[in-house]
Short mmCIF file of C-alpha atoms and ligand atoms in Angstrom, two decimals:
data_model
loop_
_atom_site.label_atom_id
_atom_site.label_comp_id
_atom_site.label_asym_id
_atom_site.label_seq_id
_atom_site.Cartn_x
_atom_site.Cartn_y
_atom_site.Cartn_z
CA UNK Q 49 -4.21 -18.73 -32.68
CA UNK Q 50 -1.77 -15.90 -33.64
CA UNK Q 51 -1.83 -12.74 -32.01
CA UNK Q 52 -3.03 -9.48 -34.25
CA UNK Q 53 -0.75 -6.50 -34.62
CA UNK Q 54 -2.00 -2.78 -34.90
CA UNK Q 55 0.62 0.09 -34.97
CA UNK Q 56 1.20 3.33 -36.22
CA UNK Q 57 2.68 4.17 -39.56
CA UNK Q 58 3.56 8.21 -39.45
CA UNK Q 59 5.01 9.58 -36.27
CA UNK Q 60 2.17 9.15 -33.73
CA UNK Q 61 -1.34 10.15 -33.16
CA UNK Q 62 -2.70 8.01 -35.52
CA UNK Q 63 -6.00 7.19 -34.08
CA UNK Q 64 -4.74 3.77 -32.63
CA UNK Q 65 -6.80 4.34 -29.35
CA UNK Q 66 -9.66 4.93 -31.38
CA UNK Q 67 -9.36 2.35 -33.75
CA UNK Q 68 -8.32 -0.55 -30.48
CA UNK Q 69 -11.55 0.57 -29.19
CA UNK Q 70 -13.34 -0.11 -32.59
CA UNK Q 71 -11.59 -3.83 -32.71
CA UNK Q 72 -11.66 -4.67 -28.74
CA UNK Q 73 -15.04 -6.63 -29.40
CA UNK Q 74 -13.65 -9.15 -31.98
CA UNK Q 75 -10.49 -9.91 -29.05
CA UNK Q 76 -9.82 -11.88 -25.99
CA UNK Q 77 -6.97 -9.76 -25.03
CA UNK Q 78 -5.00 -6.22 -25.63
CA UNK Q 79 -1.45 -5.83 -24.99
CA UNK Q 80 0.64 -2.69 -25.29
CA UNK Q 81 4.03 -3.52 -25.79
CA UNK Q 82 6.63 -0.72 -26.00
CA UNK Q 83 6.41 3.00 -25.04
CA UNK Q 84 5.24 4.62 -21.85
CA UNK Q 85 3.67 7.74 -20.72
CA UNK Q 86 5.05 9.49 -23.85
CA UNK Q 87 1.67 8.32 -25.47
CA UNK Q 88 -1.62 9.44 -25.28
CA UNK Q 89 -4.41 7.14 -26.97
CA UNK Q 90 -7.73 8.75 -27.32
CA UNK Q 91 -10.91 7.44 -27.30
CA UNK Q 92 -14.42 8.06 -27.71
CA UNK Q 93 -18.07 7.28 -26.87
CA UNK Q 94 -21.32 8.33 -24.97
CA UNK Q 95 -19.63 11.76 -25.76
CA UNK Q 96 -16.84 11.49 -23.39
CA UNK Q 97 -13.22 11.45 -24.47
CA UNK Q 98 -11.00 9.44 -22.84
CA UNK Q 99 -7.10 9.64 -22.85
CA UNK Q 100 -5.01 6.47 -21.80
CA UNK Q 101 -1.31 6.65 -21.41
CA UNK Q 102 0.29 3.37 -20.19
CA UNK Q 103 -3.10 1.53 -19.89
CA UNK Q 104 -4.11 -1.15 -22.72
CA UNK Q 105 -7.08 1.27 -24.64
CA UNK Q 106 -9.42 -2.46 -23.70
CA UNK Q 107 -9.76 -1.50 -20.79
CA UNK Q 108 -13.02 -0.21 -20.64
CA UNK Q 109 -14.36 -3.90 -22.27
CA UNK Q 110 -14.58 -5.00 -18.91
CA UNK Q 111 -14.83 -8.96 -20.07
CA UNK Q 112 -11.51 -8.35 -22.04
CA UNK Q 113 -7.89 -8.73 -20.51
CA UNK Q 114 -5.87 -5.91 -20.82
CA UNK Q 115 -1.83 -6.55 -20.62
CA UNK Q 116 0.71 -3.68 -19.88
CA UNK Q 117 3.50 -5.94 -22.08
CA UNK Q 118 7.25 -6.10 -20.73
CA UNK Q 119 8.39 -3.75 -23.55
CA UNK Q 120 6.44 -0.93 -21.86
CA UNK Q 121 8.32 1.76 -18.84
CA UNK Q 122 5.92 2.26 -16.34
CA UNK Q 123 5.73 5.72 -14.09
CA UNK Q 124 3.72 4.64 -11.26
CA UNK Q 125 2.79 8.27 -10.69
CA UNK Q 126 1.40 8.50 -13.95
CA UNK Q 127 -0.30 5.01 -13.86
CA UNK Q 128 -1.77 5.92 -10.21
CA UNK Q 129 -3.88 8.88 -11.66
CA UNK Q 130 -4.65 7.04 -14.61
CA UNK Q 131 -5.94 4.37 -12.39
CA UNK Q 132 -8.19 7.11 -10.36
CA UNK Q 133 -9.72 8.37 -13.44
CA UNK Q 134 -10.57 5.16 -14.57
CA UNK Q 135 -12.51 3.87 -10.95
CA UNK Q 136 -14.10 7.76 -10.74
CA UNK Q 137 -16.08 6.27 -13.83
CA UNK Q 138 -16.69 2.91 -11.84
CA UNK Q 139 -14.25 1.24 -14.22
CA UNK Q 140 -12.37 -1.27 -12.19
CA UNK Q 141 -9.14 -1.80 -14.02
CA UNK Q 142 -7.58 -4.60 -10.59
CA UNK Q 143 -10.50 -7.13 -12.26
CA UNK Q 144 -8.94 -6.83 -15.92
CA UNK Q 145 -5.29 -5.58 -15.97
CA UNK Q 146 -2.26 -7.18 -15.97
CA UNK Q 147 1.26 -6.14 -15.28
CA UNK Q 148 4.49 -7.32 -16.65
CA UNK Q 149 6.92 -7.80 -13.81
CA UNK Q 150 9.66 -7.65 -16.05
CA UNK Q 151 8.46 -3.81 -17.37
CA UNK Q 152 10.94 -1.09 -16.60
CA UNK Q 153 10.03 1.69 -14.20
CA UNK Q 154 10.35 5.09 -14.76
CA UNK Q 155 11.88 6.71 -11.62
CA UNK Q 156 11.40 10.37 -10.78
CA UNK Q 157 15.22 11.12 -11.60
CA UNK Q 158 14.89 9.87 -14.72
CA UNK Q 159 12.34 12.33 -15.77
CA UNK Q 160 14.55 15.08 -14.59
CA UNK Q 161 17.60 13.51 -16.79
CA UNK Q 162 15.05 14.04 -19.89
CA UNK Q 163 14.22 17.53 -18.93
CA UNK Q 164 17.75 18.23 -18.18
CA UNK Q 165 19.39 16.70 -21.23
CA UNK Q 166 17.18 18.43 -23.73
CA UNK Q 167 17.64 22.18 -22.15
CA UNK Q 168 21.15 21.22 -22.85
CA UNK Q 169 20.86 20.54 -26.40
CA UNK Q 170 19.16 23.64 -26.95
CA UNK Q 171 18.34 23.73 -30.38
CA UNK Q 172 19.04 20.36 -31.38
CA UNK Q 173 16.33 19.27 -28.59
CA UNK Q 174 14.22 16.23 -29.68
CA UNK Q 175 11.11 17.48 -28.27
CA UNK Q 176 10.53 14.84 -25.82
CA UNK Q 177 7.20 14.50 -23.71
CA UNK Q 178 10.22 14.71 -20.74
CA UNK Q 179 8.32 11.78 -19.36
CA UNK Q 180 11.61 10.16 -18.73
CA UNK Q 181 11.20 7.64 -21.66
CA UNK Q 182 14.89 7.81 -23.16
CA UNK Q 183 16.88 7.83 -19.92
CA UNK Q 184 14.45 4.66 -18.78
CA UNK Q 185 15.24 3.13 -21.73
CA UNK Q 186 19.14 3.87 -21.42
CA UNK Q 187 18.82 2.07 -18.22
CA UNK Q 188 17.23 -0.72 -19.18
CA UNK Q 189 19.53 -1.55 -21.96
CA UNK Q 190 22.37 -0.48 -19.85
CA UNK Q 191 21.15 -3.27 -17.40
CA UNK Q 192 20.82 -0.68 -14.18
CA UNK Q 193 16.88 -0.79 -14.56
CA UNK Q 194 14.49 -1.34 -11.83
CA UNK Q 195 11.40 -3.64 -13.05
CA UNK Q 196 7.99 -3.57 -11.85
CA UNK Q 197 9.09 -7.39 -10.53
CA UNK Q 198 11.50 -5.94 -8.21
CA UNK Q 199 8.51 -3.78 -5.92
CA UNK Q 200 7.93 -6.97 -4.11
CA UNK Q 201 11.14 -8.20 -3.46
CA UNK Q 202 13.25 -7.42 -0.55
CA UNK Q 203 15.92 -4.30 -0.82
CA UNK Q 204 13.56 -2.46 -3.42
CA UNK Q 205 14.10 0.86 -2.08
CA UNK Q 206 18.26 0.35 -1.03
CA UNK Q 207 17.94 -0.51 -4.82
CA UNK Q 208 16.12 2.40 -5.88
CA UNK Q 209 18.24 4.89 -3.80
CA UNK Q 210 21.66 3.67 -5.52
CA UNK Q 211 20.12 4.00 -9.02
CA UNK Q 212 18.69 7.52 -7.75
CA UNK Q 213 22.14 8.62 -6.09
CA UNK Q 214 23.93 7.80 -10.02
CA UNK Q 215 21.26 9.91 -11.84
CA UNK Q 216 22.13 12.60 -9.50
CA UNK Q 217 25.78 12.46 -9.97
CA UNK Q 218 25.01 12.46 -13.88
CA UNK Q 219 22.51 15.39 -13.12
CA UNK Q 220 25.94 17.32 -10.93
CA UNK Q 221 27.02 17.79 -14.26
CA UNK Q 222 24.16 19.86 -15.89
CA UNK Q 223 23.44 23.47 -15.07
CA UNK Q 224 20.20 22.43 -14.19
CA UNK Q 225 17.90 22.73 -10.78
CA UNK Q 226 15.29 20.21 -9.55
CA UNK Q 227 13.77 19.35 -6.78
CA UNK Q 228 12.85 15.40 -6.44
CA UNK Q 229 11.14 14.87 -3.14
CA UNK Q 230 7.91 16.42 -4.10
CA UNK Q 231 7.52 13.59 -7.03
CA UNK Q 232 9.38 11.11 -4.92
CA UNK Q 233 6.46 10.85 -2.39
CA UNK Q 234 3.76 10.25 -4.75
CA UNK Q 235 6.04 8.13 -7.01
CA UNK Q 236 6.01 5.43 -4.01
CA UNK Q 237 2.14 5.72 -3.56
CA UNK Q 238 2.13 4.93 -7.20
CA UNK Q 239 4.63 1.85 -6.36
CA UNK Q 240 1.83 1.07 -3.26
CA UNK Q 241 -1.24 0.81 -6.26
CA UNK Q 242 1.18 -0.88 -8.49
CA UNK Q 243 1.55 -3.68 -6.21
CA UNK Q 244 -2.95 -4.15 -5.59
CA UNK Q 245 -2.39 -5.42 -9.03
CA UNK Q 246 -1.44 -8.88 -10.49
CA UNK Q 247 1.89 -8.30 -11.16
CA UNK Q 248 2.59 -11.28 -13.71
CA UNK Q 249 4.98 -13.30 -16.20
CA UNK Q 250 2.97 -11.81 -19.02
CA UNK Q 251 4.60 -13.99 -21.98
CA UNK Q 252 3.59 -17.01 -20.18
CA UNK Q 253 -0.01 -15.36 -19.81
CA UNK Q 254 -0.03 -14.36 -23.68
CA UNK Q 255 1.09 -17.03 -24.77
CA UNK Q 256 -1.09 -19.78 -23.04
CA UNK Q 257 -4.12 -17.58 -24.13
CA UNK Q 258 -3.40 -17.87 -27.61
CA UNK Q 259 -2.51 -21.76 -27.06
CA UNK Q 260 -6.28 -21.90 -25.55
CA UNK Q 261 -7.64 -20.43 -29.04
CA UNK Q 262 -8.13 -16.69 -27.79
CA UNK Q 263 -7.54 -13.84 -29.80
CA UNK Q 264 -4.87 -11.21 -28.84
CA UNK Q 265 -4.67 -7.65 -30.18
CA UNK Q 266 -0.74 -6.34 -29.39
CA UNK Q 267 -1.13 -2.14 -28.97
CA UNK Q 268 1.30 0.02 -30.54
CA UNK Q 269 2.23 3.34 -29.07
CA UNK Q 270 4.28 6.09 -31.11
CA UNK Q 271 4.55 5.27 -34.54
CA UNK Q 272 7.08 3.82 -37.18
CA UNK Q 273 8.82 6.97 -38.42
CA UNK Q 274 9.72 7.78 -34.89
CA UNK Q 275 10.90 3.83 -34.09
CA UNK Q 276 14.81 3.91 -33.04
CA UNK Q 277 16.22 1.92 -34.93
CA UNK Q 278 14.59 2.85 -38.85
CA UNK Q 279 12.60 6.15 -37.36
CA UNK Q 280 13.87 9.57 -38.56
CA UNK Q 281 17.05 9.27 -35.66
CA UNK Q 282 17.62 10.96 -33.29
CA UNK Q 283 14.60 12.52 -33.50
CA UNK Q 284 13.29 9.62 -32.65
CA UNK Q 285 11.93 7.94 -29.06
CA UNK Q 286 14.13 5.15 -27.55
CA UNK Q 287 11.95 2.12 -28.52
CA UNK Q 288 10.88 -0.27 -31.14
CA UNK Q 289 7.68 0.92 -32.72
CA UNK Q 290 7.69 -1.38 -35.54
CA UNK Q 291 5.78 -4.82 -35.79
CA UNK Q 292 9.32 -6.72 -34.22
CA UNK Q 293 9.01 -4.68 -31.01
CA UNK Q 294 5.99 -6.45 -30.50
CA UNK Q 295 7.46 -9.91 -30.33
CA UNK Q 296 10.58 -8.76 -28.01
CA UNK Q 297 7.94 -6.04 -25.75
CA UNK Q 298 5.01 -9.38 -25.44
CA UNK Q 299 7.31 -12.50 -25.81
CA UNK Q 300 5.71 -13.80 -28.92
CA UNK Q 301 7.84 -15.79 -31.36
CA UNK Q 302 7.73 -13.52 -35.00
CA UNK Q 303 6.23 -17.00 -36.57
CA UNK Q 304 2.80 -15.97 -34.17
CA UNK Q 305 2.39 -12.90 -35.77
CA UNK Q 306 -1.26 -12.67 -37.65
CA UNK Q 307 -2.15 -9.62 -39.20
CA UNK Q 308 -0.27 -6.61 -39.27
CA UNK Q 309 -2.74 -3.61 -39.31
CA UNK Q 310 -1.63 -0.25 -40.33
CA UNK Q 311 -2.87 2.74 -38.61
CA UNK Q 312 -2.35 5.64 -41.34
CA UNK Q 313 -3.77 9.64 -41.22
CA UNK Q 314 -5.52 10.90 -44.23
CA UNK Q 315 -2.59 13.23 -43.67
CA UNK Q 316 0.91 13.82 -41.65
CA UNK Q 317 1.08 15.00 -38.19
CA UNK Q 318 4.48 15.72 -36.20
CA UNK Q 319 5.00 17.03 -32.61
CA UNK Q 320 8.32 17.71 -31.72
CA UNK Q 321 11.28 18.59 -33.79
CA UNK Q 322 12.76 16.28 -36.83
CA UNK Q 323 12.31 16.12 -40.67
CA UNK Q 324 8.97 16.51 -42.08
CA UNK Q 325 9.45 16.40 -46.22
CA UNK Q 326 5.55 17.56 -46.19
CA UNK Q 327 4.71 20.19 -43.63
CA UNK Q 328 3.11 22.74 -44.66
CA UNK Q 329 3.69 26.29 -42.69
CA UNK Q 330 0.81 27.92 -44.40
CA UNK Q 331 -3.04 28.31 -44.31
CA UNK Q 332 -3.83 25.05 -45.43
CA UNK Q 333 -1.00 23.34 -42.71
CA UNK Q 334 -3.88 25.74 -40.57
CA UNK Q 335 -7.04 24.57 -41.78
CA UNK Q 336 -6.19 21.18 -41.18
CA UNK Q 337 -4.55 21.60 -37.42
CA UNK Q 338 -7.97 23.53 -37.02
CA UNK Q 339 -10.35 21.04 -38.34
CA UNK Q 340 -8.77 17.93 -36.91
CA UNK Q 341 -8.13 19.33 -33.45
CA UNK Q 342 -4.24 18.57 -33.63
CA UNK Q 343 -3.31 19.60 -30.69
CA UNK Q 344 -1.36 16.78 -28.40
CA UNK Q 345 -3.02 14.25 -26.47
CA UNK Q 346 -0.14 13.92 -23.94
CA UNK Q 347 1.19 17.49 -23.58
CA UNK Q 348 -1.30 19.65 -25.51
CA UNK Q 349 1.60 20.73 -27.55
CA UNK Q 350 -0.08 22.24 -31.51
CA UNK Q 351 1.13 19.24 -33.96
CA UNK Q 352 3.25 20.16 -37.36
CA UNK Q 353 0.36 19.01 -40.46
CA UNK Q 354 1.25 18.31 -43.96
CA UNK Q 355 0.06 16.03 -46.90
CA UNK Q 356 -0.11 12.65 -46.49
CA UNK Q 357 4.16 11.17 -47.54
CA UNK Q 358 3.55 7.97 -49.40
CA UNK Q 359 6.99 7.06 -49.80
CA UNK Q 360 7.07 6.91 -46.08
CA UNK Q 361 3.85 5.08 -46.11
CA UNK Q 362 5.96 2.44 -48.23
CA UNK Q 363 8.76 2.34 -45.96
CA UNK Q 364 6.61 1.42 -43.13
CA UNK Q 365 4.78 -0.88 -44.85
CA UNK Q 366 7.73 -2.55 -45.39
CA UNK Q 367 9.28 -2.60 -42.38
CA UNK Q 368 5.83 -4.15 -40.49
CA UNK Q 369 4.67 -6.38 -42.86
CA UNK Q 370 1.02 -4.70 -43.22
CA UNK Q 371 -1.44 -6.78 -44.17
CA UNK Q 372 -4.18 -4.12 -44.34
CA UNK Q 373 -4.35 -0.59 -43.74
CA UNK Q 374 -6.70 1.81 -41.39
CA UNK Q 375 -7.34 5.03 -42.92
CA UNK Q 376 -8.08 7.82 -39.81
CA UNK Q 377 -9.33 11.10 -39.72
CA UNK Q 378 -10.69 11.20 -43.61
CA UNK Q 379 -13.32 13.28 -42.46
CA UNK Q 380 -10.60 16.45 -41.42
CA UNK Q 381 -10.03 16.92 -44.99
CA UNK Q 382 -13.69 17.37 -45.86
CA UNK Q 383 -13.70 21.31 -47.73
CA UNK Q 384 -10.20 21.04 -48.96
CA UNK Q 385 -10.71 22.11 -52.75
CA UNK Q 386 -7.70 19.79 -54.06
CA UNK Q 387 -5.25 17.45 -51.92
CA UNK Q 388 -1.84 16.56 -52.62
CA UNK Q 389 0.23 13.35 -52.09
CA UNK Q 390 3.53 13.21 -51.56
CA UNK Q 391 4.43 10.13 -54.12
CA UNK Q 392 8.25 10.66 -54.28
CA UNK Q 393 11.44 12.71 -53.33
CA UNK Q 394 13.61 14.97 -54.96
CA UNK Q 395 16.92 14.94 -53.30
CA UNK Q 396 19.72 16.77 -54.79
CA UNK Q 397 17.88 16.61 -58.67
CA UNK Q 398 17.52 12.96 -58.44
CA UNK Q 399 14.06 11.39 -57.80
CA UNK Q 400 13.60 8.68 -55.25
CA UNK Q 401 10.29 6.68 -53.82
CA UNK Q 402 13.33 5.85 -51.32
CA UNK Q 403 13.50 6.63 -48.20
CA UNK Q 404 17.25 8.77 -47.34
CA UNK Q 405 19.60 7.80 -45.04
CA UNK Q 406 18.69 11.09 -43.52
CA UNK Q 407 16.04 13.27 -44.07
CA UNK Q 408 16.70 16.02 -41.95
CA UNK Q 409 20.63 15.98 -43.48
CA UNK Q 410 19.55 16.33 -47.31
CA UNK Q 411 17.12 19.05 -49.02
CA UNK Q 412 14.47 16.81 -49.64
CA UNK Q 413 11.66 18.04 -52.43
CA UNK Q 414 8.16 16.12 -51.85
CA UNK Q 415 7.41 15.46 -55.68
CA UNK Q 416 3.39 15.81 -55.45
CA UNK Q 417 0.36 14.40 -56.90
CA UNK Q 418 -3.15 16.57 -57.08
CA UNK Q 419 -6.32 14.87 -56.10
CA UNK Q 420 -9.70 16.43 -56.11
CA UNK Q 421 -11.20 17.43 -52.89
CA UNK Q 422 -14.77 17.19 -51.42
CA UNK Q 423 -16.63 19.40 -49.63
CA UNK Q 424 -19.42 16.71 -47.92
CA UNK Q 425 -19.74 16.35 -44.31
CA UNK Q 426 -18.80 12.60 -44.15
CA UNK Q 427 -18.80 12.22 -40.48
CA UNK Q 428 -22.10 10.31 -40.48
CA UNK Q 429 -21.65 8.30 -43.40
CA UNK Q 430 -21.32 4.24 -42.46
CA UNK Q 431 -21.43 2.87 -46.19
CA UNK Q 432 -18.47 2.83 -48.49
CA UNK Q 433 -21.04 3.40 -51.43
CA UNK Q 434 -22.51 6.48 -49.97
CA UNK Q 435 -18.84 8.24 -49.40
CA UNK Q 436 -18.27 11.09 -52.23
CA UNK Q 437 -16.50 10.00 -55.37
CA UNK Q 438 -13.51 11.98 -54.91
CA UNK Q 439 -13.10 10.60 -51.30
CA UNK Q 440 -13.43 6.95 -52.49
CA UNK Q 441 -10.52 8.00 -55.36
CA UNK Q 442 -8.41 9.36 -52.67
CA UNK Q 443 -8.99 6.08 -51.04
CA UNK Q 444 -8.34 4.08 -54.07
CA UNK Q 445 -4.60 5.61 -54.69
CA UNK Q 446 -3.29 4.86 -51.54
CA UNK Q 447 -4.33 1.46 -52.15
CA UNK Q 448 -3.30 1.38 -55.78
CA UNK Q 449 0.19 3.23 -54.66
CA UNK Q 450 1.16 0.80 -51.56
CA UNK Q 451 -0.49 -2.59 -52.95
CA UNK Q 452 -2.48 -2.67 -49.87
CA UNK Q 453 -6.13 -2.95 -48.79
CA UNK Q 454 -7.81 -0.53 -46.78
CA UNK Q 455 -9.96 -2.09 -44.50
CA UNK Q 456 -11.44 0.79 -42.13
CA UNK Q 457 -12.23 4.37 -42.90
CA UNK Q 458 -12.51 6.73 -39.75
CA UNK Q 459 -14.67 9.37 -40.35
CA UNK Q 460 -14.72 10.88 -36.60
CA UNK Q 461 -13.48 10.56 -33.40
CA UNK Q 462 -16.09 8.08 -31.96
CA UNK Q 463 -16.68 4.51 -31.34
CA UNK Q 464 -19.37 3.97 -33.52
CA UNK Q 465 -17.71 6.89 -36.45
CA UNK Q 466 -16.08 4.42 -39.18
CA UNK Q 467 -16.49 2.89 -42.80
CA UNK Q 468 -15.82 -0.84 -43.38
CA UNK Q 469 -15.12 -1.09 -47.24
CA UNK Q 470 -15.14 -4.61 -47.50
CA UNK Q 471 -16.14 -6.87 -44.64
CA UNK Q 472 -13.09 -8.81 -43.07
P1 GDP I 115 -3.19 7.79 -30.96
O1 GDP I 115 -2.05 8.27 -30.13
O2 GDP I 115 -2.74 7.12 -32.22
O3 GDP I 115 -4.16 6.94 -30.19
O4 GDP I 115 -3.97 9.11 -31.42
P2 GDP I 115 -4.38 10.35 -30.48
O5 GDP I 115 -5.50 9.91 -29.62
O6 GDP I 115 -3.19 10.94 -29.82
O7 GDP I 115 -4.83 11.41 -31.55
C1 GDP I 115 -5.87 11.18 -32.43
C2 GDP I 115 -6.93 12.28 -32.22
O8 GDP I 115 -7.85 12.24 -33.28
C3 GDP I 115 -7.75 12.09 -30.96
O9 GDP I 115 -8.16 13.35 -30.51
C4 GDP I 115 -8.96 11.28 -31.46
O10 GDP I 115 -10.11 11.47 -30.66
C5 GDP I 115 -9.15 11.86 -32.83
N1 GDP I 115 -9.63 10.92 -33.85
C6 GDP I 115 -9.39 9.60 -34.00
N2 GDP I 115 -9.94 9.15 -35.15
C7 GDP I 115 -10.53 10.21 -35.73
C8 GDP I 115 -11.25 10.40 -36.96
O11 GDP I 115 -11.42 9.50 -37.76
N3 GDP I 115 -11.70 11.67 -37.22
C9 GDP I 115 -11.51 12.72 -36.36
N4 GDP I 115 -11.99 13.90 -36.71
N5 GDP I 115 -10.84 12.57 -35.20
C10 GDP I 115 -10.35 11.34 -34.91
P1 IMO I 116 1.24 8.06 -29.36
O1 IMO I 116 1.30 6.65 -28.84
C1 IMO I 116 3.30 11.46 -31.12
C2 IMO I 116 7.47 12.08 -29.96
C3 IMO I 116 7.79 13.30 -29.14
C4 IMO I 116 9.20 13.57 -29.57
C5 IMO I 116 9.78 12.17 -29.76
C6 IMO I 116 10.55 11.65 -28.55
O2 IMO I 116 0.22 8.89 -28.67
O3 IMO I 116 1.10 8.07 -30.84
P2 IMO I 116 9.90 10.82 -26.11
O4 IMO I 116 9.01 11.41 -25.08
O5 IMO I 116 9.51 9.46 -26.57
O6 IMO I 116 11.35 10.89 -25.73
O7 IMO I 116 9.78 11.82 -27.38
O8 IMO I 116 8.67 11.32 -29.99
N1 IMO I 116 6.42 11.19 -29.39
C7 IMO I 116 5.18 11.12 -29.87
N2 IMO I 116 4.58 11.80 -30.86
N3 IMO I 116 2.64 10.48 -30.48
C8 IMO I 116 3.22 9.76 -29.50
O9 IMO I 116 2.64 8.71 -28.92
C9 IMO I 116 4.55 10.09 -29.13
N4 IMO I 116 5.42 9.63 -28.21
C10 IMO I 116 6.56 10.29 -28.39
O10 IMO I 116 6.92 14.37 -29.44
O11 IMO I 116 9.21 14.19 -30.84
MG1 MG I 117 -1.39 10.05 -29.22
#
């Protein structure tokens, strides 16, 4: 069997939670892979909204395993309370989840060195979620990381005092004050409810399940315009969003990969700073914050909007391999009276479907295409014959414009709120 990847194809807040929740039934197994606490994966059903950060979003399928992947950093304060929310509604994540021991923690000093690195860029700040996601990440590749592995071993905590005592010498350099110990205490209850769980070689795991015939969904976090290496840099986060980071974050060989499913909004969102070639600053960039609720899952922060960018639809597509797309939030644009689509640049007179070396560096002109709105309520709609005719249009050129099939239409934030146009 090969494993199934679904990631995001704009910068984040996608719908991925939702749409994992949608697909958990047809899989043996989820798997995050990359990211951390930085995310915040919503889902929805018996009208209760539910908001997982470093936890797998199968984890309420209690028959399904659910993998936190060694591409993921792990703050054990953060996966503590997740933990507690979970069992206060008598979900009992210890029977289903498993932990890579070769994930990278996120230590409480490192989530100062976020905070205290982007008050020093002023300005220039990325925007982080300051959950301590790039400095983790700087330590991991600069091979001073702690791993989840390394709780159970003897000298854990001489260990994690000589990492601490570096990030405060780094820190003596910053006009900036903190205070650790309050975090510190509940970070090591967090390390004390890390360790009640099976703390495993999770590419062995992964990989024997799909040798036994079991299917395996791999869980994106962020999205592709905000991956590292190809993402709109540095406004960026510090990890591979795009389909490879799911073969170096699980341990799956790249010849394993199966399909490659696209998570796209029916338009752009943004939080944080970086180039956005379609925000709009107006009304309509209102309307649809308003009407889709874009307000961030993980720090509540209101998210940029603008029309949906196909040339860095295309990039993405490209860079993942999609094999089909999944087409979110359709229903926010309900009362629009036209819609625009981004279908090339302008960049210093010249046109481009390219994406630019930089986008923040050059004045880059979204060259638009009109579309005609709707006005129906589609949130209850479950055929693809019953959607409005300019809907299924709008639907149409995306496909038409990215040569690739769309094969699930959200039309609200719930479980049981989508459109399959053709069945799989
Ligand atoms: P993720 O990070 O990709 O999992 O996305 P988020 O959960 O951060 O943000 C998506 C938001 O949109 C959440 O509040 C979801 O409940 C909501 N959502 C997901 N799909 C739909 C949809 O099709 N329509 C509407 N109206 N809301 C949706
Ligand atoms: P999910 O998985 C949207 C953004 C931050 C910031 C930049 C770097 O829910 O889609 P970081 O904390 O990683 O150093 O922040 O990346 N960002 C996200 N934006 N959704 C996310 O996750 C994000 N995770 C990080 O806002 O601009
Ligand atoms: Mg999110």
């Amino acid at each position: 069997m090969k494993i199934d990847v679904l990631l995001g194809l704009q910068w984040g807040d996608e719908g991925k939670g939702k749409i994992v929740d949608v697909l958990t039934p047809q899989y043996d197994m989820i798997a995050r892979f990359q990211g951390g606490p930085n995310a915040g994966h919503s889902l929805e059903f018996n009208h209760i909204k539910h908001i997982l950060h470093t936890i797998p979003s199968g984890i309420f399928h209690e028959e399904k395993v659910n993998i936190i992947g060694n591409g993921v950093v792990i703050d054990p304060v953060v996966f503590m309370r997740e933990i507690e929310s979970l069992e206060k509604l008598e979900v009992e994540p210890q029977k289903n989840l498993f932990v890579s021991k070769k994930a990278h923690l996120i230590l409480p000093s490192h989530r100062i060195l976020d905070a205290a690195t982007e008050a020093a860029k002023g300005s220039t700040k990325i925007g982080s979620t300051l959950k301590g996601i790039g400095p983790t990440y700087m330590d991991k590749t600069g091979r001073n990381g702690l791993r989840v592995g390394d709780i159970i071993l003897p000298g854990f905590r001489e260990r994690y005092n000589f990492l601490t005592e570096k990030h405060k010498v780094i820190l003596s350099q910053f006009d900036y004050s903190y205070n650790l110990g309050e975090y510190e205490d509940e970070w090591f209850k967090g390390i004390e409810k890390l360790k009640s769980f099976r703390l495993v070689d999770s590419e062995h795991l992964i990989n024997n399940f799909m040798e036994r015939g079991k299917r395996v969904l791999a869980e994106g976090a962020q999205g592709t315009l905000l991956d590292i290496d190809f993402g709109s840099y540095p406004y960026v986060t510090s990890s591979n969003t795009i389909c490879a980071g799911a073969c170096t974050g699980l341990g799956i060989a790249p010849s394993r990969i199966g399909e490659v499913i696209g998570i796209v909004k029916a338009y752009c969102t943004r939080v944080g700073s970086g180039p956005f070639p379609t925000e709009l600053s107006d009304k309509t960039g209102d309307k649809m914050r308003k009407q889709g609720l874009e307000f961030g899952s993980t720090t509540g922060r209101p998210r940029r909007c603008g029309w949906l960018d196909l040339p860095a639809l295309r990039y993405s597509i490209m860079l993942n391999g999609v094999t089909q797309l999944i087409i979110t939030k359709a229903d926010v644009l309900s009362g629009f009276s036209e819609l625009k689509i981004c279908t090339a640049y302008k960049i210093n007179g010249e046109i481009t479907e390219q994406m630019p070396y930089d986008l923040s560096g050059e004045k880059v002109e979204p060259v638009y295409t009109t579309l005609e709105g709707w006005d129906e309520d589609i949130t209850k709609i479950h055929s693809y014959e019953a959607l409005p005719p300019s809907f299924k249009k709008y639907i149409e050129f995306i496909e038409k414009e990215t040569g690739v099939k769309v094969s699930i239409i959200s039309t609200g934030p719930g479980r049981d709120q989508a459109v399959f146009p053709f069945p799989l």
